[in-house]
Short mmCIF file of N, CA and C in Angstrom, two decimals:
data_model
loop_
_atom_site.label_atom_id
_atom_site.label_comp_id
_atom_site.label_asym_id
_atom_site.label_seq_id
_atom_site.Cartn_x
_atom_site.Cartn_y
_atom_site.Cartn_z
N MET A 1 27.85 53.97 7.03
CA MET A 1 28.15 55.02 8.00
C MET A 1 27.60 55.05 9.33
N ASN A 2 27.90 54.93 10.52
CA ASN A 2 27.30 54.85 11.30
C ASN A 2 27.01 55.77 12.07
N LYS A 3 25.99 55.70 13.00
CA LYS A 3 25.03 56.51 13.95
C LYS A 3 25.27 58.12 14.08
N LEU A 4 26.89 57.56 15.15
CA LEU A 4 27.29 59.01 15.04
C LEU A 4 27.68 59.49 14.05
N GLN A 5 28.15 59.00 12.69
CA GLN A 5 28.57 59.96 11.58
C GLN A 5 27.30 60.43 10.97
N ASP A 6 25.98 59.73 10.80
CA ASP A 6 24.85 60.41 11.00
C ASP A 6 24.54 61.57 10.99
N LYS A 7 24.38 62.23 12.41
CA LYS A 7 24.12 62.86 12.97
C LYS A 7 25.09 64.44 13.02
N ILE A 8 26.39 63.49 12.91
CA ILE A 8 27.03 64.98 12.78
C ILE A 8 27.96 65.44 11.59
N LEU A 9 28.23 64.32 10.54
CA LEU A 9 28.32 64.72 9.31
C LEU A 9 28.00 66.31 8.19
N PRO A 10 26.75 66.07 8.46
CA PRO A 10 26.39 67.26 7.75
C PRO A 10 27.05 68.56 8.39
N PHE A 11 26.97 68.30 9.59
CA PHE A 11 27.50 70.03 10.28
C PHE A 11 28.91 70.13 10.09
N LEU A 12 29.41 69.04 10.35
CA LEU A 12 31.23 69.71 9.85
C LEU A 12 31.47 69.48 8.94
N LEU A 13 30.99 69.28 7.87
CA LEU A 13 30.99 69.15 6.57
C LEU A 13 30.93 70.76 6.37
N ALA A 14 30.21 71.07 6.39
CA ALA A 14 29.51 72.36 6.43
C ALA A 14 30.68 73.68 7.25
N MET A 15 31.13 72.77 8.06
CA MET A 15 32.11 73.77 8.84
C MET A 15 33.84 73.75 8.54
N ALA A 16 33.58 72.46 7.73
CA ALA A 16 35.27 72.38 7.44
C ALA A 16 35.58 73.01 5.97
N PHE A 17 34.16 73.04 4.87
CA PHE A 17 34.67 73.75 3.80
C PHE A 17 34.87 75.19 3.67
N PHE A 18 34.01 76.01 4.76
CA PHE A 18 33.35 77.19 4.69
C PHE A 18 34.14 78.20 5.41
N SER A 19 34.94 78.91 5.12
CA SER A 19 35.77 79.71 6.27
C SER A 19 35.39 81.13 6.84
N PRO A 20 35.16 81.66 7.94
CA PRO A 20 34.52 82.94 8.27
C PRO A 20 34.39 83.50 7.64
N GLN A 21 35.70 83.58 6.13
CA GLN A 21 35.31 84.66 5.04
C GLN A 21 33.92 84.78 4.40
N MET A 22 33.52 83.34 4.36
CA MET A 22 32.11 83.05 3.84
C MET A 22 31.15 83.95 4.29
N MET A 23 30.94 84.06 5.48
CA MET A 23 30.48 85.17 6.17
C MET A 23 30.09 86.30 6.04
N TYR A 24 31.12 86.81 4.96
CA TYR A 24 31.45 88.50 4.74
C TYR A 24 31.58 88.36 3.14
N HIS A 25 30.38 87.34 2.59
CA HIS A 25 30.40 87.37 0.93
C HIS A 25 31.67 87.45 -0.01
N THR A 26 32.96 87.16 1.00
CA THR A 26 34.08 86.70 -0.23
C THR A 26 33.95 84.95 -0.36
N SER A 27 34.74 84.68 -1.60
CA SER A 27 35.13 83.49 -1.63
C SER A 27 35.11 82.61 -0.68
N PRO A 28 34.52 80.96 -0.47
CA PRO A 28 34.96 80.12 -0.24
C PRO A 28 36.41 79.64 0.09
N VAL A 29 36.67 79.50 1.15
CA VAL A 29 38.27 79.12 1.53
C VAL A 29 37.89 77.70 1.92
N LEU A 30 38.66 76.36 0.84
CA LEU A 30 38.42 75.46 1.78
C LEU A 30 39.44 74.88 3.16
N ASN A 31 39.00 74.60 4.32
CA ASN A 31 39.73 74.45 5.55
C ASN A 31 40.12 72.94 5.98
N THR A 32 41.56 72.93 5.23
CA THR A 32 42.36 71.68 5.50
C THR A 32 42.49 71.54 6.55
N SER A 33 42.33 72.12 7.27
CA SER A 33 42.48 71.30 9.03
C SER A 33 41.78 70.75 9.53
N ARG A 34 40.20 71.91 9.01
CA ARG A 34 39.23 70.85 9.82
C ARG A 34 38.23 69.60 8.76
N ILE A 35 38.88 69.52 8.10
CA ILE A 35 38.71 68.49 7.06
C ILE A 35 39.68 66.73 7.90
N ALA A 36 41.00 67.58 8.11
CA ALA A 36 41.52 66.40 8.91
C ALA A 36 40.82 65.77 9.92
N GLU A 37 40.34 66.67 11.03
CA GLU A 37 40.07 66.49 12.12
C GLU A 37 38.66 66.07 12.10
N ILE A 38 38.01 66.56 11.04
CA ILE A 38 36.49 65.08 10.70
C ILE A 38 37.19 63.77 10.50
N ARG A 39 37.51 63.58 9.46
CA ARG A 39 38.12 62.16 9.07
C ARG A 39 38.49 61.66 10.35
N GLU A 40 39.13 62.04 11.65
CA GLU A 40 39.89 61.52 12.34
C GLU A 40 38.59 61.08 13.39
N LEU A 41 37.26 61.92 13.97
CA LEU A 41 36.40 61.66 13.96
C LEU A 41 36.11 60.84 13.61
N LEU A 42 35.26 60.92 12.21
CA LEU A 42 34.36 59.67 12.06
C LEU A 42 35.15 58.48 11.42
N ALA A 43 36.66 58.32 11.88
CA ALA A 43 37.11 57.37 11.75
C ALA A 43 37.69 56.25 12.87
N ILE A 44 36.95 56.55 13.90
CA ILE A 44 37.19 55.88 15.40
C ILE A 44 36.02 54.77 14.96
N GLN A 45 37.22 53.74 15.33
CA GLN A 45 36.02 52.24 14.94
C GLN A 45 36.73 51.57 16.09
N ASP A 46 37.77 51.66 16.12
CA ASP A 46 38.51 50.81 17.38
C ASP A 46 37.67 51.10 18.86
N PRO A 47 37.49 50.43 18.65
CA PRO A 47 36.82 50.47 21.04
C PRO A 47 37.69 51.29 21.64
N ASN A 48 39.11 50.84 22.12
CA ASN A 48 39.47 51.63 22.25
C ASN A 48 40.56 53.04 22.53
N ALA A 49 39.94 53.39 21.12
CA ALA A 49 40.34 54.38 20.40
C ALA A 49 39.36 55.35 20.64
N LEU A 50 37.90 54.57 21.00
CA LEU A 50 36.50 55.64 21.28
C LEU A 50 36.19 55.79 22.50
N ILE A 51 36.81 54.62 23.36
CA ILE A 51 36.72 55.07 24.87
C ILE A 51 37.43 55.88 25.29
N ALA A 52 39.02 56.28 24.99
CA ALA A 52 39.87 57.19 25.35
C ALA A 52 39.02 58.78 24.93
N TYR A 53 38.69 58.75 23.85
CA TYR A 53 38.20 59.86 23.14
C TYR A 53 36.43 59.86 23.83
N VAL A 54 36.40 59.41 24.04
CA VAL A 54 34.65 59.65 24.75
C VAL A 54 35.19 60.13 26.49
N PHE A 55 35.82 59.62 26.98
CA PHE A 55 35.75 59.31 28.70
C PHE A 55 36.91 60.20 28.87
N GLY A 56 38.11 60.66 28.05
CA GLY A 56 39.40 61.36 28.47
C GLY A 56 40.07 60.44 29.61
N ALA A 57 39.72 61.33 30.75
CA ALA A 57 40.78 61.11 31.65
C ALA A 57 40.36 59.55 32.11
N ASP A 58 38.82 59.46 32.24
CA ASP A 58 38.60 58.10 33.10
C ASP A 58 39.11 57.18 31.28
N GLY A 59 39.32 57.42 30.61
CA GLY A 59 39.50 56.08 29.54
C GLY A 59 40.08 55.21 29.48
N ARG A 60 41.09 55.24 30.20
CA ARG A 60 42.29 54.28 30.69
C ARG A 60 41.58 52.87 31.56
N ILE A 61 40.89 53.06 32.86
CA ILE A 61 39.84 52.01 33.61
C ILE A 61 38.83 51.68 32.47
N MET A 62 38.33 52.61 32.02
CA MET A 62 37.05 52.26 31.30
C MET A 62 37.39 51.21 30.23
N GLN A 63 38.66 51.26 29.79
CA GLN A 63 39.13 50.66 28.72
C GLN A 63 39.23 49.02 29.18
N LYS A 64 40.02 49.06 30.67
CA LYS A 64 39.98 47.68 31.46
C LYS A 64 38.75 46.94 31.57
N VAL A 65 37.69 47.90 31.88
CA VAL A 65 36.18 47.62 32.10
C VAL A 65 35.63 47.06 31.03
N ALA A 66 35.75 47.55 29.78
CA ALA A 66 35.64 46.97 28.67
C ALA A 66 35.83 45.40 28.17
N PHE A 67 37.50 45.54 28.44
CA PHE A 67 37.87 44.25 28.15
C PHE A 67 37.33 43.02 29.05
N CYS A 68 37.28 43.66 30.23
CA CYS A 68 36.73 42.76 31.74
C CYS A 68 35.43 42.24 31.19
N GLU A 69 34.26 43.24 30.44
CA GLU A 69 32.94 42.93 30.72
C GLU A 69 33.23 42.14 28.97
N SER A 70 33.48 42.46 28.10
CA SER A 70 33.03 41.82 26.96
C SER A 70 33.84 41.61 25.84
N GLY A 71 35.72 41.71 26.40
CA GLY A 71 36.44 40.98 25.73
C GLY A 71 37.34 42.10 25.30
N GLY A 72 36.24 43.57 25.07
CA GLY A 72 37.13 44.44 24.28
C GLY A 72 36.37 44.79 22.74
N THR A 73 34.96 44.17 22.60
CA THR A 73 34.48 44.20 21.60
C THR A 73 32.87 44.22 21.18
N HIS A 74 32.71 44.82 20.72
CA HIS A 74 31.49 45.24 20.83
C HIS A 74 30.20 43.92 19.98
N TYR A 75 31.04 43.75 18.95
CA TYR A 75 30.49 42.75 18.04
C TYR A 75 31.29 41.28 18.11
N ASN A 76 29.56 40.03 17.66
CA ASN A 76 30.48 39.02 17.52
C ASN A 76 30.85 38.89 16.11
N LYS A 77 31.97 37.55 16.15
CA LYS A 77 32.31 37.44 14.79
C LYS A 77 31.29 37.58 13.75
N ASP A 78 30.26 36.97 13.76
CA ASP A 78 29.26 37.35 12.62
C ASP A 78 28.64 38.94 12.51
N GLY A 79 28.88 39.89 13.15
CA GLY A 79 28.82 41.24 12.86
C GLY A 79 27.26 41.54 13.88
N SER A 80 26.96 40.36 14.42
CA SER A 80 26.01 40.84 15.29
C SER A 80 26.39 41.86 16.74
N VAL A 81 25.54 42.24 17.50
CA VAL A 81 26.29 42.69 18.85
C VAL A 81 26.55 42.06 20.12
N ILE A 82 27.05 41.97 21.04
CA ILE A 82 27.34 41.07 22.28
C ILE A 82 25.97 41.07 22.58
N GLU A 83 25.52 39.85 23.17
CA GLU A 83 24.10 40.68 23.84
C GLU A 83 24.67 39.40 25.38
N ASN A 84 24.58 39.87 26.40
CA ASN A 84 24.07 38.71 27.40
C ASN A 84 22.65 38.68 27.73
N LYS A 85 21.96 37.24 27.06
CA LYS A 85 20.58 36.59 27.19
C LYS A 85 20.61 36.58 28.60
N LYS A 86 21.52 36.02 29.67
CA LYS A 86 20.96 35.94 30.66
C LYS A 86 20.91 36.74 31.89
N THR A 87 21.48 38.17 31.24
CA THR A 87 21.73 38.93 32.23
C THR A 87 21.23 40.39 31.68
N GLY A 88 20.82 40.42 30.34
CA GLY A 88 19.90 41.40 29.32
C GLY A 88 21.36 42.68 29.57
N ASP A 89 22.96 42.31 29.45
CA ASP A 89 23.91 43.03 29.51
C ASP A 89 24.00 43.41 27.69
N VAL A 90 24.67 44.63 27.05
CA VAL A 90 24.26 44.35 25.72
C VAL A 90 26.14 45.61 25.60
N GLY A 91 26.24 44.84 24.18
CA GLY A 91 27.84 45.38 23.93
C GLY A 91 29.20 45.72 24.90
N LEU A 92 29.85 46.60 24.22
CA LEU A 92 31.11 46.42 24.50
C LEU A 92 31.27 46.99 25.86
N MET A 93 30.51 48.05 26.62
CA MET A 93 30.56 47.91 27.88
C MET A 93 29.09 47.23 28.67
N GLN A 94 28.92 46.45 27.70
CA GLN A 94 27.97 45.52 28.62
C GLN A 94 26.80 46.58 29.51
N ILE A 95 25.86 47.19 28.69
CA ILE A 95 25.02 48.49 29.34
C ILE A 95 23.69 47.33 29.40
N ASN A 96 23.30 47.11 30.59
CA ASN A 96 22.08 46.37 31.07
C ASN A 96 20.49 47.14 30.39
N GLU A 97 20.07 46.61 29.31
CA GLU A 97 19.21 47.00 29.24
C GLU A 97 17.98 47.45 29.88
N SER A 98 17.46 46.36 30.77
CA SER A 98 16.38 46.51 31.47
C SER A 98 16.51 47.86 32.32
N ILE A 99 17.68 47.77 33.01
CA ILE A 99 18.07 49.15 33.97
C ILE A 99 17.77 50.75 33.16
N TRP A 100 18.90 50.71 32.09
CA TRP A 100 19.35 51.89 31.19
C TRP A 100 18.61 51.84 30.16
N GLY A 101 17.72 50.68 29.64
CA GLY A 101 17.45 50.92 28.29
C GLY A 101 16.35 52.55 27.81
N LYS A 102 16.02 52.35 29.09
CA LYS A 102 14.75 53.78 29.18
C LYS A 102 15.78 55.03 29.29
N THR A 103 16.58 55.22 29.97
CA THR A 103 17.05 56.33 30.41
C THR A 103 17.86 56.56 28.69
N ALA A 104 18.49 55.48 28.38
CA ALA A 104 19.17 55.60 27.43
C ALA A 104 18.90 56.38 25.85
N LYS A 105 17.39 55.84 25.60
CA LYS A 105 16.38 56.17 24.81
C LYS A 105 16.07 57.80 25.12
N LYS A 106 15.28 57.49 26.12
CA LYS A 106 15.11 59.46 26.43
C LYS A 106 17.04 60.54 25.88
N LEU A 107 17.75 59.55 26.40
CA LEU A 107 18.91 60.39 26.30
C LEU A 107 19.60 60.37 24.41
N GLY A 108 18.70 59.98 23.82
CA GLY A 108 18.61 60.09 22.17
C GLY A 108 19.94 58.53 22.27
N LEU A 109 20.14 57.96 23.29
CA LEU A 109 21.34 57.15 22.45
C LEU A 109 20.44 55.59 22.19
N ASP A 110 20.84 55.10 21.71
CA ASP A 110 21.22 53.30 20.68
C ASP A 110 22.24 52.42 21.61
N ILE A 111 21.85 51.63 22.57
CA ILE A 111 23.02 50.74 23.43
C ILE A 111 23.57 49.58 22.46
N TYR A 112 23.17 49.63 21.33
CA TYR A 112 23.44 48.61 19.83
C TYR A 112 24.36 49.03 19.57
N GLU A 113 24.34 50.45 19.27
CA GLU A 113 25.40 51.28 18.39
C GLU A 113 26.30 51.52 19.44
N MET A 114 27.85 51.01 18.85
CA MET A 114 29.13 50.84 19.73
C MET A 114 29.16 52.58 19.74
N GLU A 115 29.25 53.81 19.76
CA GLU A 115 29.41 54.93 19.84
C GLU A 115 28.27 55.42 21.42
N ASP A 116 27.11 55.43 20.99
CA ASP A 116 26.44 55.07 22.10
C ASP A 116 26.32 54.17 22.96
N ASN A 117 26.50 52.88 23.11
CA ASN A 117 27.28 52.33 24.21
C ASN A 117 27.95 52.93 24.80
N VAL A 118 29.12 52.97 24.62
CA VAL A 118 29.99 54.22 25.38
C VAL A 118 29.33 55.15 25.95
N ARG A 119 28.97 56.19 25.06
CA ARG A 119 28.57 57.57 25.82
C ARG A 119 27.40 56.70 26.81
N MET A 120 26.58 55.82 26.82
CA MET A 120 25.94 55.50 27.91
C MET A 120 26.33 55.28 29.14
N ALA A 121 27.53 54.72 28.63
CA ALA A 121 28.71 54.14 30.06
C ALA A 121 29.00 55.08 30.49
N LYS A 122 30.00 56.15 29.90
CA LYS A 122 29.76 57.65 30.25
C LYS A 122 29.01 58.03 31.26
N TYR A 123 27.71 58.51 30.65
CA TYR A 123 26.48 58.49 31.92
C TYR A 123 26.22 57.71 33.20
N ILE A 124 26.24 56.21 32.84
CA ILE A 124 26.43 55.51 33.80
C ILE A 124 27.44 55.75 35.06
N LEU A 125 28.78 55.91 34.22
CA LEU A 125 29.94 56.30 35.14
C LEU A 125 29.90 57.42 36.40
N LYS A 126 29.06 58.90 35.73
CA LYS A 126 28.78 59.79 36.24
C LYS A 126 27.64 59.72 37.43
N VAL A 127 26.57 58.66 36.85
CA VAL A 127 25.85 58.98 37.98
C VAL A 127 25.82 57.90 39.28
N GLN A 128 26.11 56.18 38.48
CA GLN A 128 26.60 55.34 39.42
C GLN A 128 27.96 55.00 39.84
N GLY A 129 28.86 55.43 39.17
CA GLY A 129 30.61 55.15 38.86
C GLY A 129 30.79 53.62 38.80
N LEU A 130 31.86 53.65 39.46
CA LEU A 130 32.33 52.03 38.65
C LEU A 130 31.75 50.82 39.25
N ASN A 131 30.61 51.52 40.27
CA ASN A 131 29.51 50.49 40.74
C ASN A 131 28.69 49.50 39.97
N ALA A 132 28.44 50.28 39.25
CA ALA A 132 28.01 49.63 38.09
C ALA A 132 28.60 48.54 37.33
N TRP A 133 30.08 48.41 37.58
CA TRP A 133 30.49 46.90 36.51
C TRP A 133 31.32 46.58 38.10
N LYS A 134 30.68 46.68 38.85
CA LYS A 134 30.97 45.89 40.62
C LYS A 134 31.31 44.26 39.79
N PRO A 135 30.25 43.58 38.88
CA PRO A 135 30.44 42.09 39.07
C PRO A 135 31.35 41.50 38.26
N SER A 136 32.76 42.99 37.17
CA SER A 136 33.41 42.46 36.88
C SER A 136 35.12 43.04 37.61
N PHE A 137 34.88 43.45 38.87
CA PHE A 137 35.88 44.16 39.60
C PHE A 137 37.09 43.50 39.95
N GLN A 138 36.77 42.22 40.05
CA GLN A 138 38.01 40.90 40.33
C GLN A 138 38.82 40.99 39.22
N CYS A 139 38.17 41.48 37.98
CA CYS A 139 39.13 41.43 36.40
C CYS A 139 39.67 42.48 36.14
N TRP A 140 38.85 43.89 36.53
CA TRP A 140 39.47 45.18 35.53
C TRP A 140 40.65 45.74 36.87
N ARG A 141 40.39 45.57 38.35
CA ARG A 141 41.28 46.22 39.39
C ARG A 141 43.00 45.78 38.85
N THR A 142 42.86 44.36 38.74
CA THR A 142 44.21 43.87 38.34
C THR A 142 45.14 43.93 37.20
N LEU A 143 44.15 44.75 36.39
CA LEU A 143 45.10 44.68 34.82
C LEU A 143 45.33 46.26 35.00
#
C-alpha cells in the first residue's frame, strides 16, 4: 500500500461499511457504492489519472508538464524515484527538493511518493503558477 492509502484507508473503510442507520443502533448495512468509490480512489496508480484527479481543471496542462519534466513517470525502470542529481528535482513533477523540500515536509508531504509529489505540484502551481516549470515551457506549450 502507498502513503495515501495508509492515511485514508481506515476512515474510508469505516465510511463504506456502515450506513447512517448504524448511528441509530439498527443493524449495519454494507454500502456497496462507497466501496466502489474507495476502490477507484485507491487504484489511482497511473500518473495521468492521478494528475487529472488532483488538479481537476488544470489537469491537462499539468499532464503535459509532467510529460516534459519526467517523461510522465515517477519511477525509473529499477523502481527507484526519478531524480535529477544536478538540479535536485524529484519525481513525476520534478519538484526541486532544495527549494520546496521544507515546505513539503511542513505540509506533511513526501515528494518521493508519487501522490505527494503531485499534491506538492498543486501547491506550487497555486503559489507560483506555471513559472515553476518555465525551463520546460518550450516542450509543454506545444503539446
